[in-house]
Amino acid sequence: MILRFPVYTFLLLLFILLSAGCDSQSNSRPAPAPAATAGDEAPSGLSGTIVMLTNRIDLIENGTFKGYANEFRKRYPEAHVEFEGLSSYATDILVRLSTKDTGDVLLLPVNLPAKELELFFEPLSEELAAQERFSTFATYGGKRYGLSTGTTTSGIVYNKKAFERAGIEQVPQTLDEFYAACAKLKQAGIIPLYMNYGAVWPLREWGNNLVNYMTGNPDYLNDMVHEDSPWQMDNEWGQALGIARTMMAKGYVEEQLFSNNWEVSKAKLAKGEAGMYLQGNWTIRQIIAAGASPEDIGFFPFPYDNDPAHYAALNPDWFMGVSRFSRHKELAMAWLEYFITETSYATDWGFLPADHSDEPALPQYSEFLSYHPQLVEATVQTDTFIDMANRAKLSFWSGDYIQDLLAAPDLQKSLDQLNSKWKEARRSQQAAP
């Protein structure tokens, strides 16, 4: 059966969207950084009150967003920006969209089919649209509906002091060297790598995130729609999952696997009680905010095999757009442009420069680049892939299925079960009128 109304799509998406807390969705409470200066332009006639919906509750509570809004008012004295935080943004926003209670500016839902963007968001002007680096995202019918709030990559965030105590003299550049470093950290009484198994969403790094860049093919997931059995022990899925299962089997990860210790894990890495994360560069500022000295935190590409060179992802963070249901669309557009292009948000919170020519603000990212990874720029997941994921009821963006695979007594059997679901979804899709 073809689901023809957006609300049905939302109900299906509730099963597959990533859990709250992914990427830059932490509730850490760092001190607010000063907002960018709005400049000395003459006051505009724009006025009214708009509401921005966000996952960054921490930046509402610590005053960072208010600081940005105060600077914005220097340009538009009669304009007011208020903020509402959603603790489970990825799922909560779907309900809000279905009731049209979306505020005025909001983050685009992860995995919303492109054909439904025009139902809920205003198209951006050509001038604004031209600023977006990730050209395949948040677009439909030649129109753009959102701008990315930052650019990220994934790798190993590590504590240099922990490495020193364990006698690790250089950053591992191969998988064998990585395992050897883990063994030394464990022997020194340090948790080698905090996997955050209990938080669930970080496990995406060991599954779809990793396989989508380790081949150098950003369309790896999209290409799965052409296969009946994409999960195999001897392909990238088996390789990525095999590394994670080896880490667990050797005791190279936290012992309390089933507890959601995301906030605890940042403190442990900051103190050197844990040695490493496999996460995005956006976590670096949060670990520093948890008490680490900036010079003690480093970042290097994940050596997922024994080749000397490796790929690394280049991904957009959340996209931001203007609600179709806003009563102050012109003001909302002005705030969107100001937030993306003039506030210090991206720099303050550890995102990469939007412009290829800009120098990274994070010294840790400069270290990351010194190892010469080949960056693979992400492409958007196609509506065909999204539809197949819905039909198969596979939570690609939540990490749930990765948790199941890592815990499976028989990985081959679990992969066979996934392939069976995928094959049936593919047949159903092909049979649909």
mmCIF file of C-alpha atoms in Angstrom, residues 1-381:
data_model
loop_
_atom_site.group_PDB
_atom_site.id
_atom_site.type_symbol
_atom_site.label_atom_id
_atom_site.label_comp_id
_atom_site.label_asym_id
_atom_site.label_seq_id
_atom_site.Cartn_x
_atom_site.Cartn_y
_atom_site.Cartn_z
ATOM 1 C CA MET A 1 0.000 0.000 0.000
ATOM 2 C CA ILE A 2 1.299 3.447 -0.870
ATOM 3 C CA LEU A 3 1.053 5.901 2.008
ATOM 4 C CA ARG A 4 -0.119 9.112 0.385
ATOM 5 C CA PHE A 5 -0.409 11.513 3.300
ATOM 6 C CA PRO A 6 2.479 13.089 5.214
ATOM 7 C CA VAL A 7 1.088 12.155 8.634
ATOM 8 C CA TYR A 8 1.417 8.462 7.779
ATOM 9 C CA THR A 9 4.992 9.024 6.708
ATOM 10 C CA PHE A 10 5.635 10.631 10.074
ATOM 11 C CA LEU A 11 4.273 7.639 11.944
ATOM 12 C CA LEU A 12 6.606 5.365 10.020
ATOM 13 C CA LEU A 13 9.540 7.704 10.496
ATOM 14 C CA LEU A 14 9.066 7.547 14.258
ATOM 15 C CA PHE A 15 10.448 4.012 14.073
ATOM 16 C CA ILE A 16 13.549 4.887 12.095
ATOM 17 C CA LEU A 17 14.767 8.319 13.087
ATOM 18 C CA LEU A 18 17.852 8.742 15.195
ATOM 19 C CA SER A 19 17.396 9.093 18.919
ATOM 20 C CA ALA A 20 17.879 12.482 20.543
ATOM 21 C CA GLY A 21 21.454 13.279 21.359
ATOM 22 C CA CYS A 22 23.179 12.459 18.095
ATOM 23 C CA ASP A 23 25.999 14.543 16.746
ATOM 24 C CA SER A 24 25.706 18.024 18.266
ATOM 25 C CA GLN A 25 22.612 17.153 20.268
ATOM 26 C CA SER A 26 24.167 16.965 23.721
ATOM 27 C CA ASN A 27 22.867 18.709 26.816
ATOM 28 C CA SER A 28 26.297 19.853 27.925
ATOM 29 C CA ARG A 29 26.465 23.225 29.635
ATOM 30 C CA PRO A 30 29.598 25.089 28.508
ATOM 31 C CA ALA A 31 29.932 28.769 29.227
ATOM 32 C CA PRO A 32 28.416 30.928 26.501
ATOM 33 C CA ALA A 33 30.717 32.510 23.987
ATOM 34 C CA PRO A 34 30.139 36.087 22.824
ATOM 35 C CA ALA A 35 27.920 36.421 19.794
ATOM 36 C CA ALA A 36 28.996 38.069 16.582
ATOM 37 C CA THR A 37 28.466 41.776 16.196
ATOM 38 C CA ALA A 38 25.532 42.676 14.017
ATOM 39 C CA GLY A 39 27.152 45.730 12.498
ATOM 40 C CA ASP A 40 26.015 49.307 12.133
ATOM 41 C CA GLU A 41 23.327 48.927 9.495
ATOM 42 C CA ALA A 42 20.343 51.254 9.729
ATOM 43 C CA PRO A 43 17.375 49.735 11.639
ATOM 44 C CA SER A 44 14.926 47.825 9.493
ATOM 45 C CA GLY A 45 11.146 47.907 9.603
ATOM 46 C CA LEU A 46 11.008 44.211 10.472
ATOM 47 C CA SER A 47 9.176 43.635 13.723
ATOM 48 C CA GLY A 48 7.382 40.958 15.685
ATOM 49 C CA THR A 49 8.218 37.877 17.712
ATOM 50 C CA ILE A 50 9.422 34.614 16.213
ATOM 51 C CA VAL A 51 10.196 31.266 17.858
ATOM 52 C CA MET A 52 13.094 29.003 16.945
ATOM 53 C CA LEU A 53 12.790 25.296 17.752
ATOM 54 C CA THR A 54 16.110 23.626 18.552
ATOM 55 C CA ASN A 55 17.731 20.506 19.963
ATOM 56 C CA ARG A 56 20.351 22.608 21.784
ATOM 57 C CA ILE A 57 18.628 23.040 25.118
ATOM 58 C CA ASP A 58 22.023 23.655 26.698
ATOM 59 C CA LEU A 59 22.548 26.780 24.595
ATOM 60 C CA ILE A 60 19.160 28.123 25.641
ATOM 61 C CA GLU A 61 19.908 27.541 29.309
ATOM 62 C CA ASN A 62 23.416 28.982 29.314
ATOM 63 C CA GLY A 63 22.379 32.148 27.462
ATOM 64 C CA THR A 64 24.299 31.577 24.222
ATOM 65 C CA PHE A 65 21.228 31.802 21.987
ATOM 66 C CA LYS A 66 19.946 34.831 23.891
ATOM 67 C CA GLY A 67 23.277 36.509 23.204
ATOM 68 C CA TYR A 68 22.867 35.899 19.479
ATOM 69 C CA ALA A 69 19.307 37.259 19.612
ATOM 70 C CA ASN A 70 20.400 40.387 21.490
ATOM 71 C CA GLU A 71 22.927 41.175 18.758
ATOM 72 C CA PHE A 72 20.240 40.551 16.131
ATOM 73 C CA ARG A 73 18.032 43.164 17.809
ATOM 74 C CA LYS A 74 20.710 45.801 17.275
ATOM 75 C CA ARG A 75 19.881 45.476 13.605
ATOM 76 C CA TYR A 76 16.143 44.957 14.033
ATOM 77 C CA PRO A 77 15.135 46.766 17.253
ATOM 78 C CA GLU A 78 11.463 45.761 17.016
ATOM 79 C CA ALA A 79 12.252 42.090 16.402
ATOM 80 C CA HIS A 80 12.252 39.472 19.150
ATOM 81 C CA VAL A 81 13.558 35.910 18.889
ATOM 82 C CA GLU A 82 12.478 33.307 21.426
ATOM 83 C CA PHE A 83 13.734 29.733 21.705
ATOM 84 C CA GLU A 84 12.105 26.424 22.518
ATOM 85 C CA GLY A 85 14.173 23.312 23.091
ATOM 86 C CA LEU A 86 12.962 19.806 22.276
ATOM 87 C CA SER A 87 14.732 17.108 24.292
ATOM 88 C CA SER A 88 13.884 14.377 21.760
ATOM 89 C CA TYR A 89 13.996 16.592 18.715
ATOM 90 C CA ALA A 90 14.133 13.955 15.992
ATOM 91 C CA THR A 91 10.858 12.373 17.073
ATOM 92 C CA ASP A 92 9.154 15.351 18.749
ATOM 93 C CA ILE A 93 9.445 17.530 15.658
ATOM 94 C CA LEU A 94 7.440 15.056 13.578
ATOM 95 C CA VAL A 95 4.497 15.413 15.911
ATOM 96 C CA ARG A 96 4.870 19.189 15.886
ATOM 97 C CA LEU A 97 4.883 19.243 12.076
ATOM 98 C CA SER A 98 1.735 17.143 11.918
ATOM 99 C CA THR A 99 -0.067 19.706 14.102
ATOM 100 C CA LYS A 100 1.557 22.741 12.392
ATOM 101 C CA ASP A 101 2.966 23.801 15.782
ATOM 102 C CA THR A 102 6.421 24.407 14.392
ATOM 103 C CA GLY A 103 7.453 27.847 15.523
ATOM 104 C CA ASP A 104 8.964 30.028 12.814
ATOM 105 C CA VAL A 105 12.514 28.721 12.359
ATOM 106 C CA LEU A 106 13.400 25.096 13.010
ATOM 107 C CA LEU A 107 15.763 22.255 12.250
ATOM 108 C CA LEU A 108 14.608 20.108 9.356
ATOM 109 C CA PRO A 109 13.602 16.591 10.446
ATOM 110 C CA VAL A 110 16.234 13.988 9.718
ATOM 111 C CA ASN A 111 15.135 11.727 6.900
ATOM 112 C CA LEU A 112 12.046 13.647 5.849
ATOM 113 C CA PRO A 113 11.430 12.637 2.221
ATOM 114 C CA ALA A 114 12.505 15.423 -0.098
ATOM 115 C CA LYS A 115 9.123 15.495 -1.818
ATOM 116 C CA GLU A 116 7.502 16.572 1.462
ATOM 117 C CA LEU A 117 9.790 19.527 2.158
ATOM 118 C CA GLU A 118 7.509 21.950 0.313
ATOM 119 C CA LEU A 119 4.595 20.929 2.521
ATOM 120 C CA PHE A 120 6.243 22.242 5.670
ATOM 121 C CA PHE A 121 9.019 24.683 4.724
ATOM 122 C CA GLU A 122 9.420 27.915 2.806
ATOM 123 C CA PRO A 123 11.801 27.851 -0.178
ATOM 124 C CA LEU A 124 14.901 29.971 0.320
ATOM 125 C CA SER A 125 15.973 32.778 -1.966
ATOM 126 C CA GLU A 126 18.555 32.033 -4.654
ATOM 127 C CA GLU A 127 21.067 34.179 -2.774
ATOM 128 C CA LEU A 128 20.657 32.205 0.435
ATOM 129 C CA ALA A 129 20.521 28.868 -1.372
ATOM 130 C CA ALA A 130 23.820 29.593 -3.109
ATOM 131 C CA GLN A 131 25.598 29.620 0.266
ATOM 132 C CA GLU A 132 24.952 25.936 0.968
ATOM 133 C CA ARG A 133 27.936 23.627 0.641
ATOM 134 C CA PHE A 134 25.956 20.347 0.587
ATOM 135 C CA SER A 135 24.059 20.830 -2.633
ATOM 136 C CA THR A 136 22.110 17.546 -2.631
ATOM 137 C CA PHE A 137 20.495 18.058 0.783
ATOM 138 C CA ALA A 138 17.242 19.860 1.714
ATOM 139 C CA THR A 139 16.228 20.414 -1.906
ATOM 140 C CA TYR A 140 13.306 19.413 -4.096
ATOM 141 C CA GLY A 141 12.101 20.565 -7.484
ATOM 142 C CA GLY A 142 15.030 22.913 -7.912
ATOM 143 C CA LYS A 143 14.301 24.722 -4.645
ATOM 144 C CA ARG A 144 16.290 24.727 -1.394
ATOM 145 C CA TYR A 145 14.501 24.563 1.937
ATOM 146 C CA GLY A 146 17.316 24.561 4.495
ATOM 147 C CA LEU A 147 20.907 25.569 5.278
ATOM 148 C CA SER A 148 23.332 23.398 7.225
ATOM 149 C CA THR A 149 24.264 24.680 10.677
ATOM 150 C CA GLY A 150 27.740 23.183 10.536
ATOM 151 C CA THR A 151 30.105 20.721 8.882
ATOM 152 C CA THR A 152 31.467 17.685 10.692
ATOM 153 C CA THR A 153 33.771 14.740 10.290
ATOM 154 C CA SER A 154 34.247 11.560 12.329
ATOM 155 C CA GLY A 155 37.392 10.129 13.862
ATOM 156 C CA ILE A 156 39.100 9.188 17.096
ATOM 157 C CA VAL A 157 38.929 11.853 19.784
ATOM 158 C CA TYR A 158 41.598 10.959 22.361
ATOM 159 C CA ASN A 159 43.190 12.073 25.611
ATOM 160 C CA LYS A 160 46.920 12.642 25.128
ATOM 161 C CA LYS A 161 47.678 12.282 28.842
ATOM 162 C CA ALA A 162 45.988 8.870 28.873
ATOM 163 C CA PHE A 163 48.120 7.834 25.907
ATOM 164 C CA GLU A 164 51.255 8.992 27.747
ATOM 165 C CA ARG A 165 50.365 7.030 30.895
ATOM 166 C CA ALA A 166 49.798 3.936 28.782
ATOM 167 C CA GLY A 167 53.148 4.319 27.015
ATOM 168 C CA ILE A 168 51.632 5.011 23.583
ATOM 169 C CA GLU A 169 54.245 7.088 21.814
ATOM 170 C CA GLN A 170 52.461 7.790 18.527
ATOM 171 C CA VAL A 171 48.946 7.851 17.156
ATOM 172 C CA PRO A 172 47.941 4.484 15.624
ATOM 173 C CA GLN A 173 47.814 4.588 11.838
ATOM 174 C CA THR A 174 46.634 1.024 11.158
ATOM 175 C CA LEU A 175 43.995 -1.229 12.683
ATOM 176 C CA ASP A 176 46.640 -3.490 14.233
ATOM 177 C CA GLU A 177 48.295 -0.465 15.835
ATOM 178 C CA PHE A 178 44.877 0.668 17.072
ATOM 179 C CA TYR A 179 44.244 -2.683 18.793
ATOM 180 C CA ALA A 180 47.756 -2.551 20.279
ATOM 181 C CA ALA A 181 47.051 0.927 21.690
ATOM 182 C CA CYS A 182 43.808 -0.354 23.213
ATOM 183 C CA ALA A 183 45.701 -3.195 24.893
ATOM 184 C CA LYS A 184 48.175 -0.749 26.440
ATOM 185 C CA LEU A 185 45.396 1.507 27.701
ATOM 186 C CA LYS A 186 43.581 -1.432 29.285
ATOM 187 C CA GLN A 187 46.777 -2.620 30.953
ATOM 188 C CA ALA A 188 47.243 0.875 32.402
ATOM 189 C CA GLY A 189 43.764 0.727 33.984
ATOM 190 C CA ILE A 190 42.212 3.121 31.440
ATOM 191 C CA ILE A 191 39.039 2.370 29.482
ATOM 192 C CA PRO A 192 40.520 2.148 25.973
ATOM 193 C CA LEU A 193 37.452 3.411 24.102
ATOM 194 C CA TYR A 194 34.119 4.585 25.451
ATOM 195 C CA MET A 195 31.622 3.186 22.957
ATOM 196 C CA ASN A 196 28.491 4.552 24.658
ATOM 197 C CA TYR A 197 26.658 1.337 23.909
ATOM 198 C CA GLY A 198 23.873 2.210 26.347
ATOM 199 C CA ALA A 199 23.190 5.614 24.790
ATOM 200 C CA VAL A 200 22.499 3.778 21.502
ATOM 201 C CA TRP A 201 22.767 6.691 19.045
ATOM 202 C CA PRO A 202 26.617 6.788 19.150
ATOM 203 C CA LEU A 203 26.632 3.255 17.739
ATOM 204 C CA ARG A 204 25.766 4.634 14.303
ATOM 205 C CA GLU A 205 29.476 5.410 13.987
ATOM 206 C CA TRP A 206 30.156 1.660 13.880
ATOM 207 C CA GLY A 207 27.498 0.952 11.266
ATOM 208 C CA ASN A 208 25.990 3.088 8.529
ATOM 209 C CA ASN A 209 28.241 6.077 9.214
ATOM 210 C CA LEU A 210 31.419 4.034 8.828
ATOM 211 C CA VAL A 211 30.380 1.937 5.829
ATOM 212 C CA ASN A 212 29.197 5.046 4.009
ATOM 213 C CA TYR A 213 32.715 6.507 3.861
ATOM 214 C CA MET A 214 35.232 3.686 4.331
ATOM 215 C CA THR A 215 34.893 2.692 0.653
ATOM 216 C CA GLY A 216 35.177 6.286 -0.538
ATOM 217 C CA ASN A 217 31.632 5.981 -1.926
ATOM 218 C CA PRO A 218 29.214 8.444 -0.251
ATOM 219 C CA ASP A 219 26.312 6.707 -2.016
ATOM 220 C CA TYR A 220 27.036 3.337 -0.420
ATOM 221 C CA LEU A 221 23.722 3.314 1.473
ATOM 222 C CA ASN A 222 21.764 4.623 -1.503
ATOM 223 C CA ASP A 223 23.209 1.843 -3.648
ATOM 224 C CA MET A 224 21.816 -0.765 -1.252
ATOM 225 C CA VAL A 225 18.404 -0.350 -2.885
ATOM 226 C CA HIS A 226 19.733 -2.345 -5.845
ATOM 227 C CA GLU A 227 20.619 -5.383 -3.702
ATOM 228 C CA ASP A 228 18.563 -8.074 -2.021
ATOM 229 C CA SER A 229 21.283 -8.989 0.497
ATOM 230 C CA PRO A 230 23.560 -6.022 1.251
ATOM 231 C CA TRP A 231 24.643 -7.239 4.712
ATOM 232 C CA GLN A 232 27.518 -9.677 4.364
ATOM 233 C CA MET A 233 30.288 -10.855 6.655
ATOM 234 C CA ASP A 234 32.921 -10.261 3.960
ATOM 235 C CA ASN A 235 31.907 -6.743 2.912
ATOM 236 C CA GLU A 236 32.071 -3.336 4.602
ATOM 237 C CA TRP A 237 29.187 -4.140 6.951
ATOM 238 C CA GLY A 238 30.936 -7.226 8.259
ATOM 239 C CA GLN A 239 34.231 -5.349 8.510
ATOM 240 C CA ALA A 240 32.810 -2.407 10.475
ATOM 241 C CA LEU A 241 30.726 -4.544 12.810
ATOM 242 C CA GLY A 242 33.617 -6.953 13.252
ATOM 243 C CA ILE A 243 35.859 -4.189 14.606
ATOM 244 C CA ALA A 244 33.235 -3.120 17.151
ATOM 245 C CA ARG A 245 32.556 -6.713 18.222
ATOM 246 C CA THR A 246 36.300 -7.317 18.627
ATOM 247 C CA MET A 247 36.545 -4.237 20.844
ATOM 248 C CA MET A 248 33.758 -5.572 23.032
ATOM 249 C CA ALA A 249 35.107 -9.129 23.136
ATOM 250 C CA LYS A 250 38.560 -7.974 24.246
ATOM 251 C CA GLY A 251 37.194 -5.681 26.957
ATOM 252 C CA TYR A 252 38.391 -2.537 25.226
ATOM 253 C CA VAL A 253 35.127 -0.643 25.931
ATOM 254 C CA GLU A 254 33.209 0.388 29.053
ATOM 255 C CA GLU A 255 31.948 -2.354 31.362
ATOM 256 C CA GLN A 256 28.518 -0.879 32.101
ATOM 257 C CA LEU A 257 27.263 -1.349 28.581
ATOM 258 C CA PHE A 258 23.554 -0.954 29.164
ATOM 259 C CA SER A 259 23.631 2.349 31.060
ATOM 260 C CA ASN A 260 23.188 5.602 29.175
ATOM 261 C CA ASN A 261 26.355 7.313 30.389
ATOM 262 C CA TRP A 262 26.835 9.892 27.642
ATOM 263 C CA GLU A 263 27.448 12.774 30.048
ATOM 264 C CA VAL A 264 29.570 10.547 32.319
ATOM 265 C CA SER A 265 31.659 9.404 29.371
ATOM 266 C CA LYS A 266 32.650 12.968 28.477
ATOM 267 C CA ALA A 267 33.928 13.534 32.012
ATOM 268 C CA LYS A 268 35.865 10.268 31.917
ATOM 269 C CA LEU A 269 37.536 11.183 28.649
ATOM 270 C CA ALA A 270 38.259 14.678 29.966
ATOM 271 C CA LYS A 271 39.979 13.211 33.050
ATOM 272 C CA GLY A 272 41.872 10.545 31.125
ATOM 273 C CA GLU A 273 39.905 7.715 32.744
ATOM 274 C CA ALA A 274 38.897 6.782 29.196
ATOM 275 C CA GLY A 275 41.299 7.016 26.284
ATOM 276 C CA MET A 276 39.200 7.436 23.137
ATOM 277 C CA TYR A 277 35.857 8.053 21.433
ATOM 278 C CA LEU A 278 34.889 7.235 17.865
ATOM 279 C CA GLN A 279 32.788 10.345 17.288
ATOM 280 C CA GLY A 280 32.476 13.607 15.405
ATOM 281 C CA ASN A 281 34.716 16.614 15.879
ATOM 282 C CA TRP A 282 31.760 18.426 17.471
ATOM 283 C CA THR A 283 32.368 16.438 20.690
ATOM 284 C CA ILE A 284 35.779 18.068 21.238
ATOM 285 C CA ARG A 285 34.415 21.331 22.643
ATOM 286 C CA GLN A 286 32.047 19.383 24.884
ATOM 287 C CA ILE A 287 34.887 17.284 26.324
ATOM 288 C CA ILE A 288 36.857 20.454 26.999
ATOM 289 C CA ALA A 289 33.756 21.905 28.668
ATOM 290 C CA ALA A 290 33.656 18.745 30.822
ATOM 291 C CA GLY A 291 37.028 19.699 32.304
ATOM 292 C CA ALA A 292 39.757 18.723 29.847
ATOM 293 C CA SER A 293 42.638 21.047 29.039
ATOM 294 C CA PRO A 294 42.419 21.849 25.317
ATOM 295 C CA GLU A 295 46.035 20.823 24.754
ATOM 296 C CA ASP A 296 45.298 17.362 26.200
ATOM 297 C CA ILE A 297 42.656 16.467 23.601
ATOM 298 C CA GLY A 298 43.612 15.249 20.127
ATOM 299 C CA PHE A 299 41.862 13.945 17.032
ATOM 300 C CA PHE A 300 42.929 11.533 14.290
ATOM 301 C CA PRO A 301 41.255 9.548 11.456
ATOM 302 C CA PHE A 302 39.927 6.140 12.427
ATOM 303 C CA PRO A 303 42.283 3.423 11.051
ATOM 304 C CA TYR A 304 39.582 0.897 10.094
ATOM 305 C CA ASP A 305 42.076 -1.354 8.247
ATOM 306 C CA ASN A 306 45.823 -1.866 7.834
ATOM 307 C CA ASP A 307 46.250 0.314 4.761
ATOM 308 C CA PRO A 308 48.384 3.416 5.366
ATOM 309 C CA ALA A 309 45.739 5.829 3.982
ATOM 310 C CA HIS A 310 42.126 6.171 5.021
ATOM 311 C CA TYR A 311 38.917 7.920 4.070
ATOM 312 C CA ALA A 312 37.043 10.195 6.464
ATOM 313 C CA ALA A 313 33.530 11.602 6.271
ATOM 314 C CA LEU A 314 32.587 15.193 5.565
ATOM 315 C CA ASN A 315 28.974 15.583 6.706
ATOM 316 C CA PRO A 316 26.480 18.379 7.294
ATOM 317 C CA ASP A 317 25.028 18.843 10.744
ATOM 318 C CA TRP A 318 21.347 19.714 11.132
ATOM 319 C CA PHE A 319 19.720 21.861 8.451
ATOM 320 C CA MET A 320 17.701 24.918 9.462
ATOM 321 C CA GLY A 321 14.695 26.303 7.612
ATOM 322 C CA VAL A 322 11.640 28.559 7.872
ATOM 323 C CA SER A 323 8.250 27.071 8.654
ATOM 324 C CA ARG A 324 5.605 27.319 5.981
ATOM 325 C CA PHE A 325 3.177 28.085 8.815
ATOM 326 C CA SER A 326 5.092 31.077 10.169
ATOM 327 C CA ARG A 327 3.177 34.359 10.362
ATOM 328 C CA HIS A 328 6.435 36.340 10.205
ATOM 329 C CA LYS A 329 8.227 34.741 7.267
ATOM 330 C CA GLU A 330 10.307 37.781 6.312
ATOM 331 C CA LEU A 331 11.620 38.167 9.848
ATOM 332 C CA ALA A 332 12.185 34.410 10.109
ATOM 333 C CA MET A 333 14.248 34.486 6.914
ATOM 334 C CA ALA A 334 16.317 37.374 8.250
ATOM 335 C CA TRP A 335 17.023 35.456 11.470
ATOM 336 C CA LEU A 336 17.913 32.278 9.562
ATOM 337 C CA GLU A 337 20.432 34.132 7.423
ATOM 338 C CA TYR A 338 21.885 35.952 10.428
ATOM 339 C CA PHE A 339 22.201 32.795 12.515
ATOM 340 C CA ILE A 340 23.938 30.815 9.777
ATOM 341 C CA THR A 341 26.194 33.515 8.337
ATOM 342 C CA GLU A 342 26.917 35.997 11.124
ATOM 343 C CA THR A 343 26.809 34.359 14.549
ATOM 344 C CA SER A 344 29.822 32.512 15.903
ATOM 345 C CA TYR A 345 27.782 29.318 16.382
ATOM 346 C CA ALA A 346 29.800 27.103 14.042
ATOM 347 C CA THR A 347 33.144 28.264 15.423
ATOM 348 C CA ASP A 348 32.029 28.211 19.063
ATOM 349 C CA TRP A 349 30.811 24.637 18.977
ATOM 350 C CA GLY A 350 33.543 22.908 17.045
ATOM 351 C CA PHE A 351 32.161 22.652 13.539
ATOM 352 C CA LEU A 352 34.408 22.822 10.508
ATOM 353 C CA PRO A 353 34.656 25.917 8.289
ATOM 354 C CA ALA A 354 31.878 26.140 5.718
ATOM 355 C CA ASP A 355 34.314 27.578 3.196
ATOM 356 C CA HIS A 356 37.025 25.218 1.915
ATOM 357 C CA SER A 357 39.522 28.080 2.046
ATOM 358 C CA ASP A 358 38.982 28.889 5.734
ATOM 359 C CA GLU A 359 41.442 27.714 8.343
ATOM 360 C CA PRO A 360 39.872 25.428 10.966
ATOM 361 C CA ALA A 361 39.289 27.070 14.337
ATOM 362 C CA LEU A 362 39.975 23.802 16.153
ATOM 363 C CA PRO A 363 43.665 22.907 16.503
ATOM 364 C CA GLN A 364 42.516 19.302 16.871
ATOM 365 C CA TYR A 365 41.115 19.395 13.369
ATOM 366 C CA SER A 366 44.445 20.669 12.076
ATOM 367 C CA GLU A 367 45.997 17.609 13.719
ATOM 368 C CA PHE A 368 43.367 15.431 12.038
ATOM 369 C CA LEU A 369 44.213 16.871 8.616
ATOM 370 C CA SER A 370 47.943 16.376 9.220
ATOM 371 C CA TYR A 371 47.385 12.634 8.736
ATOM 372 C CA HIS A 372 46.088 13.351 5.207
ATOM 373 C CA PRO A 373 42.750 11.513 5.189
ATOM 374 C CA GLN A 374 40.779 11.643 1.968
ATOM 375 C CA LEU A 375 37.565 13.459 2.848
ATOM 376 C CA VAL A 376 34.381 12.013 1.366
ATOM 377 C CA GLU A 377 31.624 14.603 1.076
ATOM 378 C CA ALA A 378 28.235 13.204 2.004
ATOM 379 C CA THR A 379 25.270 12.964 -0.341
ATOM 380 C CA VAL A 380 21.661 12.918 0.784
ATOM 381 C CA GLN A 381 19.822 9.640 1.282
#
